[in-house]
Backbone as JSON Lines, residues from 0, in Angstrom:
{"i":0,"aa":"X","n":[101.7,135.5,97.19],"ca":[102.82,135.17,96.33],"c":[102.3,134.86,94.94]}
{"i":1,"aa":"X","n":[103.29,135.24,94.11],"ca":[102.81,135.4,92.6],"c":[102.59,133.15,92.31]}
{"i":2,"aa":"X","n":[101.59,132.85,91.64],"ca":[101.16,131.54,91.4],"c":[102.68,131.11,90.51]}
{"i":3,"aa":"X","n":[102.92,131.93,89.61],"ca":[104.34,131.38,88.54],"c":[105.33,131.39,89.6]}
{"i":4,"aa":"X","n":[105.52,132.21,90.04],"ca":[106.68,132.16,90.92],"c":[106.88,130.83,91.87]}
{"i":5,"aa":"X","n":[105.69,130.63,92.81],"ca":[106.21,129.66,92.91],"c":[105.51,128.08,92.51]}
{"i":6,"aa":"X","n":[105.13,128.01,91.55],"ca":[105.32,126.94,90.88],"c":[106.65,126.39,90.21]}
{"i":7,"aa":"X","n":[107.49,127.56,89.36],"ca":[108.84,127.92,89.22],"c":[109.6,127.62,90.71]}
{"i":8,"aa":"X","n":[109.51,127.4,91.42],"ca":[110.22,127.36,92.56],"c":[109.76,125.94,93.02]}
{"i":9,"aa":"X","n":[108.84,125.14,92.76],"ca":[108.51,124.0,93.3],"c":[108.88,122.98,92.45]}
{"i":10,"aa":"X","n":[108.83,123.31,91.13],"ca":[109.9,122.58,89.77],"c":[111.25,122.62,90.1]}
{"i":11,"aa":"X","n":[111.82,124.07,90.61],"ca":[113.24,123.93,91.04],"c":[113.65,123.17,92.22]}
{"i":12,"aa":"X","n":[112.62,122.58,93.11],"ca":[113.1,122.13,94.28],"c":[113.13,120.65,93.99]}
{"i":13,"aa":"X","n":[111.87,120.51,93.38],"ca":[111.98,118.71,92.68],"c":[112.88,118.65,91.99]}
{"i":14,"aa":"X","n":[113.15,119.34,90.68],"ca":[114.71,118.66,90.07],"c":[115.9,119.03,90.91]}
{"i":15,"aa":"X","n":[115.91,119.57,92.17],"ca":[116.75,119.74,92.63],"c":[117.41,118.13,93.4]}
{"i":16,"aa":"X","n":[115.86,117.78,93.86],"ca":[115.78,116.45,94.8],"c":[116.04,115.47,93.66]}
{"i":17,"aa":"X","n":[115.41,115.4,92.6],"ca":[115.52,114.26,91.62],"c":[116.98,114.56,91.23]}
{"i":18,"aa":"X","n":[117.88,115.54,91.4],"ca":[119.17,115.07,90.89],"c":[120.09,114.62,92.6]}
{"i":19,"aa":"X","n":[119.98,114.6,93.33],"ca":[120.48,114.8,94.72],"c":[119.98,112.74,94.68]}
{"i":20,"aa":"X","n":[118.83,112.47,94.49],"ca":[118.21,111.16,94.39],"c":[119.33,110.27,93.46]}
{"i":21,"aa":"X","n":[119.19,110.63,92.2],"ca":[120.09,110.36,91.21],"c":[121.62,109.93,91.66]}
{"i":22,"aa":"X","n":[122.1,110.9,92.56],"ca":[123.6,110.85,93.02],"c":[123.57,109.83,94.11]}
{"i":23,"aa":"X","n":[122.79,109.77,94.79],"ca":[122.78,108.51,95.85],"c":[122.91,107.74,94.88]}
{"i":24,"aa":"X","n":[122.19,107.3,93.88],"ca":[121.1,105.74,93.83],"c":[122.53,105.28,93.14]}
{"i":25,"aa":"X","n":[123.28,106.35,92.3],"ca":[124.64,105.93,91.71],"c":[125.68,105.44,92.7]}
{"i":26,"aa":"X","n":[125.73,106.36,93.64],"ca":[126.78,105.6,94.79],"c":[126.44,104.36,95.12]}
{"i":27,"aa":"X","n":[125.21,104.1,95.42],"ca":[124.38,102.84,96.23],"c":[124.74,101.71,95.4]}
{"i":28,"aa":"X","n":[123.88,101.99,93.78],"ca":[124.13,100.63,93.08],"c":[125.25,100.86,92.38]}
{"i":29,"aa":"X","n":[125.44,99.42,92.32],"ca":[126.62,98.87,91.85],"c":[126.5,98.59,89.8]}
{"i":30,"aa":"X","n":[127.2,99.48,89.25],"ca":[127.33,99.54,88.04],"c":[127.42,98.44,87.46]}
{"i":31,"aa":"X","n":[127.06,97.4,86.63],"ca":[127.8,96.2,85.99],"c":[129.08,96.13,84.8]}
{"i":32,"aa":"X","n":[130.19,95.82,85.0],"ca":[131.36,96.35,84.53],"c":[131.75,94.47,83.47]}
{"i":33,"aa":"X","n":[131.01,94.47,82.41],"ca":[131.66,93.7,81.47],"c":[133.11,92.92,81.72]}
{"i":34,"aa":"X","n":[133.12,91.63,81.92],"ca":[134.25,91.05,81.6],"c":[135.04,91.16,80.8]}
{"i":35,"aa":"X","n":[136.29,91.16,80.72],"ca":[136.88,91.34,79.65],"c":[136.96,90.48,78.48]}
{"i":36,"aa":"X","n":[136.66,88.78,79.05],"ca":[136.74,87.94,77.81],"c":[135.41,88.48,77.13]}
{"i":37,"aa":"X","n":[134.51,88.92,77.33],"ca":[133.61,89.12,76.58],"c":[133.73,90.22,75.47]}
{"i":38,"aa":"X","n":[135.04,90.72,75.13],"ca":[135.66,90.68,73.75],"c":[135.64,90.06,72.76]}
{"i":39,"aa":"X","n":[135.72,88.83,73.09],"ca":[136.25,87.52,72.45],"c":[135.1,86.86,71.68]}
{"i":40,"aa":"X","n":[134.33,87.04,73.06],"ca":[132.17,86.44,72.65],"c":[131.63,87.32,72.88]}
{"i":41,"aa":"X","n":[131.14,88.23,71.37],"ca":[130.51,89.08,71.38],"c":[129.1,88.74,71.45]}
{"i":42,"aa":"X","n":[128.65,88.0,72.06],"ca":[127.24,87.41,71.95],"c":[126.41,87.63,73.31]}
{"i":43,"aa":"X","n":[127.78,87.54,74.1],"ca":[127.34,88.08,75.65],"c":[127.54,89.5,75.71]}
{"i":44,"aa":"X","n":[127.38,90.35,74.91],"ca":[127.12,91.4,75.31],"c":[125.83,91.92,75.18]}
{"i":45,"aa":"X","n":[124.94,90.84,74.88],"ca":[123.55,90.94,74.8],"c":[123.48,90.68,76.5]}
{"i":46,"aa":"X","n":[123.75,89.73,76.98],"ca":[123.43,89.53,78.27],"c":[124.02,90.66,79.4]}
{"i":47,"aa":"X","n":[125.2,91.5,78.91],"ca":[125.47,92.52,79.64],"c":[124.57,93.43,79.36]}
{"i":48,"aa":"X","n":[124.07,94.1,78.0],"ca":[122.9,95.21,77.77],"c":[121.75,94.91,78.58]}
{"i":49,"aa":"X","n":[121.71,94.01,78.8],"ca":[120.18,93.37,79.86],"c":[120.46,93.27,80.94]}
{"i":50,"aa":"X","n":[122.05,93.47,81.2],"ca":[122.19,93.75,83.21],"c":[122.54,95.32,83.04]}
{"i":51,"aa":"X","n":[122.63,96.15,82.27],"ca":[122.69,97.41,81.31],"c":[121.34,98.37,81.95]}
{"i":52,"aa":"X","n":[120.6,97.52,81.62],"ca":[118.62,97.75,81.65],"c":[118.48,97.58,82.5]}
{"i":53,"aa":"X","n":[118.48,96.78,83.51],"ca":[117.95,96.1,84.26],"c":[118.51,97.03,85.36]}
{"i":54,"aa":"X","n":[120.18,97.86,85.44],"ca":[120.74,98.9,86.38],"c":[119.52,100.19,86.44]}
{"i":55,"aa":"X","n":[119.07,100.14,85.01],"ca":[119.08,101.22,84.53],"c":[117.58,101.47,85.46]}
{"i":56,"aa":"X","n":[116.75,100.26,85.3],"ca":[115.49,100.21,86.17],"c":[115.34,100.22,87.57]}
{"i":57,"aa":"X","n":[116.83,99.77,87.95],"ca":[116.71,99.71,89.51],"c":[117.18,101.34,89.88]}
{"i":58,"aa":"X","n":[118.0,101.42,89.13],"ca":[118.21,103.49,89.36],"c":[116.7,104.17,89.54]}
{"i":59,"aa":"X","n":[116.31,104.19,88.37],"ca":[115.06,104.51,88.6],"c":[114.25,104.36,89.71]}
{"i":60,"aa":"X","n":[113.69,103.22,89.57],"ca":[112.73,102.61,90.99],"c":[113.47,103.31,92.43]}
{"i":61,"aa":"X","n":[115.01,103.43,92.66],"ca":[115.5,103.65,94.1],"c":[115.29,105.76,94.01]}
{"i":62,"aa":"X","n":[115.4,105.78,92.88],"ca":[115.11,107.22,93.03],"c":[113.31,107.89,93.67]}
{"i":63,"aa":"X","n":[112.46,106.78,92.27],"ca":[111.06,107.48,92.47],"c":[110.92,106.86,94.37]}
{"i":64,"aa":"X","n":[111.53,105.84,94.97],"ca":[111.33,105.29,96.2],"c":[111.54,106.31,96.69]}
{"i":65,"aa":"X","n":[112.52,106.9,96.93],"ca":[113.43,107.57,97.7],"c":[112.91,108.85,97.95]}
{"i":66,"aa":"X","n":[111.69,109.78,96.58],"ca":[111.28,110.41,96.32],"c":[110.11,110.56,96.53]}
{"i":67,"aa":"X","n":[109.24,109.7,97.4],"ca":[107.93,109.51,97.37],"c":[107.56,110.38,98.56]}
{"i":68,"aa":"X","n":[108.18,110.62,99.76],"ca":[108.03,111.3,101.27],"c":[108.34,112.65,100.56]}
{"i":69,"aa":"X","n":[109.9,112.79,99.9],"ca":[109.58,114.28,99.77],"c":[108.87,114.94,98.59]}
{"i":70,"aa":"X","n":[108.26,114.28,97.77],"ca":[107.09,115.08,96.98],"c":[105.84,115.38,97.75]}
{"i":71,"aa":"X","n":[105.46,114.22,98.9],"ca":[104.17,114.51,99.5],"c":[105.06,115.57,100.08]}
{"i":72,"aa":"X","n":[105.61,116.14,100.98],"ca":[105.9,116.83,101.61],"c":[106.06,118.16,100.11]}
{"i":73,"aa":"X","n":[106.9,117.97,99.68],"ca":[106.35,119.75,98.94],"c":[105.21,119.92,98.5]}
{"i":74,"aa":"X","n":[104.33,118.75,97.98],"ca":[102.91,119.31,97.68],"c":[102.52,119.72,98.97]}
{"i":75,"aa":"X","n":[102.38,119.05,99.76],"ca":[101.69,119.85,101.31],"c":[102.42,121.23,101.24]}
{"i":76,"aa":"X","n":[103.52,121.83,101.67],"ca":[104.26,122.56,101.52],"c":[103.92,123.47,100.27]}
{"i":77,"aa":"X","n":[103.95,122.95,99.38],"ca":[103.35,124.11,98.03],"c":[101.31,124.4,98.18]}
{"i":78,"aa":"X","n":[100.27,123.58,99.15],"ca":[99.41,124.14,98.92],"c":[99.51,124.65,100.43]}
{"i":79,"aa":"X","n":[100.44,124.33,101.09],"ca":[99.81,125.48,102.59],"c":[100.5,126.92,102.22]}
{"i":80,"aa":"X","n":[101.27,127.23,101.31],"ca":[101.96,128.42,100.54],"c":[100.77,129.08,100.21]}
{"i":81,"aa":"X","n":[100.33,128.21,99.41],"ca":[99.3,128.65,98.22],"c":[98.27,128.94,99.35]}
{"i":82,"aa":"X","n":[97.32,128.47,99.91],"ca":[96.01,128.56,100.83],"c":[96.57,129.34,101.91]}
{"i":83,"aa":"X","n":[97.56,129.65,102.68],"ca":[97.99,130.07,104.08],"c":[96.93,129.26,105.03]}
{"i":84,"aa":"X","n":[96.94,128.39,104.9],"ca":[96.46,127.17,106.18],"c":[98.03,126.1,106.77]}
{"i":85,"aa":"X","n":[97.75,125.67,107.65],"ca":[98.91,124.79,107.78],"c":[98.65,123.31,107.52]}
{"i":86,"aa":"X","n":[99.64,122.53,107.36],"ca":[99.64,121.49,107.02],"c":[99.15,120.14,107.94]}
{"i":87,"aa":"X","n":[98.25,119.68,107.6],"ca":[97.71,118.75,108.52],"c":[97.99,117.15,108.71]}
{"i":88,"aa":"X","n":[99.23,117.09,109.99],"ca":[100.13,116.21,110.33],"c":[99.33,114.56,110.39]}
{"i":89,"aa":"X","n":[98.22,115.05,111.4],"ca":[97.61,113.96,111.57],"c":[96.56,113.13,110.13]}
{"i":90,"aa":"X","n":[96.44,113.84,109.43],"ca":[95.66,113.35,108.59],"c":[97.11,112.25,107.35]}
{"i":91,"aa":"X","n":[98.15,112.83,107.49],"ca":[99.32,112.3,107.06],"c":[99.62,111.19,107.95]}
{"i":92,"aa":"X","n":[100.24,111.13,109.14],"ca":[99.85,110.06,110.03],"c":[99.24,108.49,109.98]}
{"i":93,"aa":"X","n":[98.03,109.41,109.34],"ca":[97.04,107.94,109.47],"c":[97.28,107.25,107.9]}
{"i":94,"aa":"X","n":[97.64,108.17,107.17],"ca":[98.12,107.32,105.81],"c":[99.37,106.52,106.08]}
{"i":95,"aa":"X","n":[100.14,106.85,106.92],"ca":[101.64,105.8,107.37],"c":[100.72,104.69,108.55]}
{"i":96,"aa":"X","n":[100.0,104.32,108.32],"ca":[98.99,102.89,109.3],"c":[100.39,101.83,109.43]}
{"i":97,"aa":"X","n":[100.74,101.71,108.04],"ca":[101.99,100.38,108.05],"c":[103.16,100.25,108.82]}
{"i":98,"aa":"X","n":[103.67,101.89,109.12],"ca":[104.6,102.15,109.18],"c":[104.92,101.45,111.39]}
{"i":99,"aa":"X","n":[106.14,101.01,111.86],"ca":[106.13,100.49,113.41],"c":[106.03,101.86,113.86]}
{"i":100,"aa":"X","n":[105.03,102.07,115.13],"ca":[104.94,102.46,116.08],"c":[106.35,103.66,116.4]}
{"i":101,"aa":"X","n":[107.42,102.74,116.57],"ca":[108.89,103.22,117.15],"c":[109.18,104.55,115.7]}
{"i":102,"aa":"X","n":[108.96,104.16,114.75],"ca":[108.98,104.85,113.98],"c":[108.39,106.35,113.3]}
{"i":103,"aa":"X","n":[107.16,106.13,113.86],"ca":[105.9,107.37,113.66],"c":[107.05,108.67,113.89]}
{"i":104,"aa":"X","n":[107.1,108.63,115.02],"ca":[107.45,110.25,115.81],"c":[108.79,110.61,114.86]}
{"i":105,"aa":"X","n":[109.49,109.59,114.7],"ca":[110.67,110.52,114.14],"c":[110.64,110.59,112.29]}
{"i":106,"aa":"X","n":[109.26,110.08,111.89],"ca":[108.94,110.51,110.74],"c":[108.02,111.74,110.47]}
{"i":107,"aa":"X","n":[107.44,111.66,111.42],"ca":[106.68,113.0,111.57],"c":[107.58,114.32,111.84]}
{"i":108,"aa":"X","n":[108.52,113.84,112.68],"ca":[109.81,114.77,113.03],"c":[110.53,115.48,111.82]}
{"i":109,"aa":"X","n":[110.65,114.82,110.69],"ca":[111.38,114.62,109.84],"c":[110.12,114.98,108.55]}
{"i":110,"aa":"X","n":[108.89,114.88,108.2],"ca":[108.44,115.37,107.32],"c":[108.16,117.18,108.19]}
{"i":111,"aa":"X","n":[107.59,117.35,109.48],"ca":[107.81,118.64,110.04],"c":[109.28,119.58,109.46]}
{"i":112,"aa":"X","n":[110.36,119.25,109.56],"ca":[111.31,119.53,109.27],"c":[110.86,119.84,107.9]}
{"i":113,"aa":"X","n":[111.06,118.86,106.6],"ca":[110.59,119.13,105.32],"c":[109.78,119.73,105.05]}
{"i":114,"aa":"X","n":[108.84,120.02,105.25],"ca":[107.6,120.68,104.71],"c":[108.16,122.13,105.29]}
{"i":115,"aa":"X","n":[108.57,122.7,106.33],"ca":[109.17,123.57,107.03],"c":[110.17,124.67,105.76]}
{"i":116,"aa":"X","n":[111.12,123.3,105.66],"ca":[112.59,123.83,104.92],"c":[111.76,123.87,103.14]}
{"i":117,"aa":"X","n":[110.46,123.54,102.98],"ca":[110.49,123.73,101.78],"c":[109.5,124.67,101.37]}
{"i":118,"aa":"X","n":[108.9,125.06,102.56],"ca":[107.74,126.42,102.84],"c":[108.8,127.63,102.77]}
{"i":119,"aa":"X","n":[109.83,127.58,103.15],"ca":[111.19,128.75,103.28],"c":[112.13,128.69,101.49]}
{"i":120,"aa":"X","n":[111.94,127.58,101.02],"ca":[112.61,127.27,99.61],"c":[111.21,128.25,98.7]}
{"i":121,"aa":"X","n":[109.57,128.22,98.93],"ca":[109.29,128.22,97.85],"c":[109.02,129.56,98.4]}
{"i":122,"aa":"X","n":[108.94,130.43,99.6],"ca":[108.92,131.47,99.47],"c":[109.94,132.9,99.24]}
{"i":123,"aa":"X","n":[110.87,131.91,98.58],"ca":[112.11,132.31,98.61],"c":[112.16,133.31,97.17]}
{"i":124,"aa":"X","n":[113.01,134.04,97.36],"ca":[112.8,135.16,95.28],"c":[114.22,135.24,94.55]}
């Protein structure tokens, strides 16, 4: 497979996820919506621009969170493209050490799946 091509295709799948991320993190958090007396005292609208910022950082942070499993997963996914080797589960595995027990299998389940659906995205034309 041509190297531009799918690099072009691995840019399109991340901003695809970073806007899909984006639309959660908006449903999730809760906007801060100015009082109305604060018409009146324009002084607190310094203290709203700083719960303003402060949305603006937690958007952020819940996105790059949210985003951290499926970037490892397309880089794996974009170099087993690139090399034709497959992706090596267990060596991923042992980097989730933190993660409970009960949990492993159906994350592994679930990056299998991803890396899968995004080996089919980047060989896509």
């Amino acid at each position: 497979m041509n190297t531009r091509t799918l690099e072009t295709n691995q840019q399109l799948i991340l901003e695809n996820e970073q806007a899909l991320a984006k639309q959660l993190a908006r449903l999730v958090l809760e906007k801060p919506v100015p009082p109305i007396w604060m018409i009146f005292i324009p002084i607190f609208f310094v203290f709203h621009a700083w719960r303003i910022k402060g949305y603006a950082k937690g958007l952020d942070d819940f996105v790059d969170q949210l985003l951290v499993s499926r970037r490892r997963a397309l880089e794996a996914a974009t170099e087993s493209v690139r090399t034709g080797n497959e992706v090596d589960f267990e060596a991923w595995m042992n980097k989730a050490a933190h993660m409970q027990p009960a949990a492993k299998p159906l994350y592994r389940q679930w990056m299998t799946l991803l890396v899968e659906q995004y080996r089919t995205l980047l060989t896509a034309h």
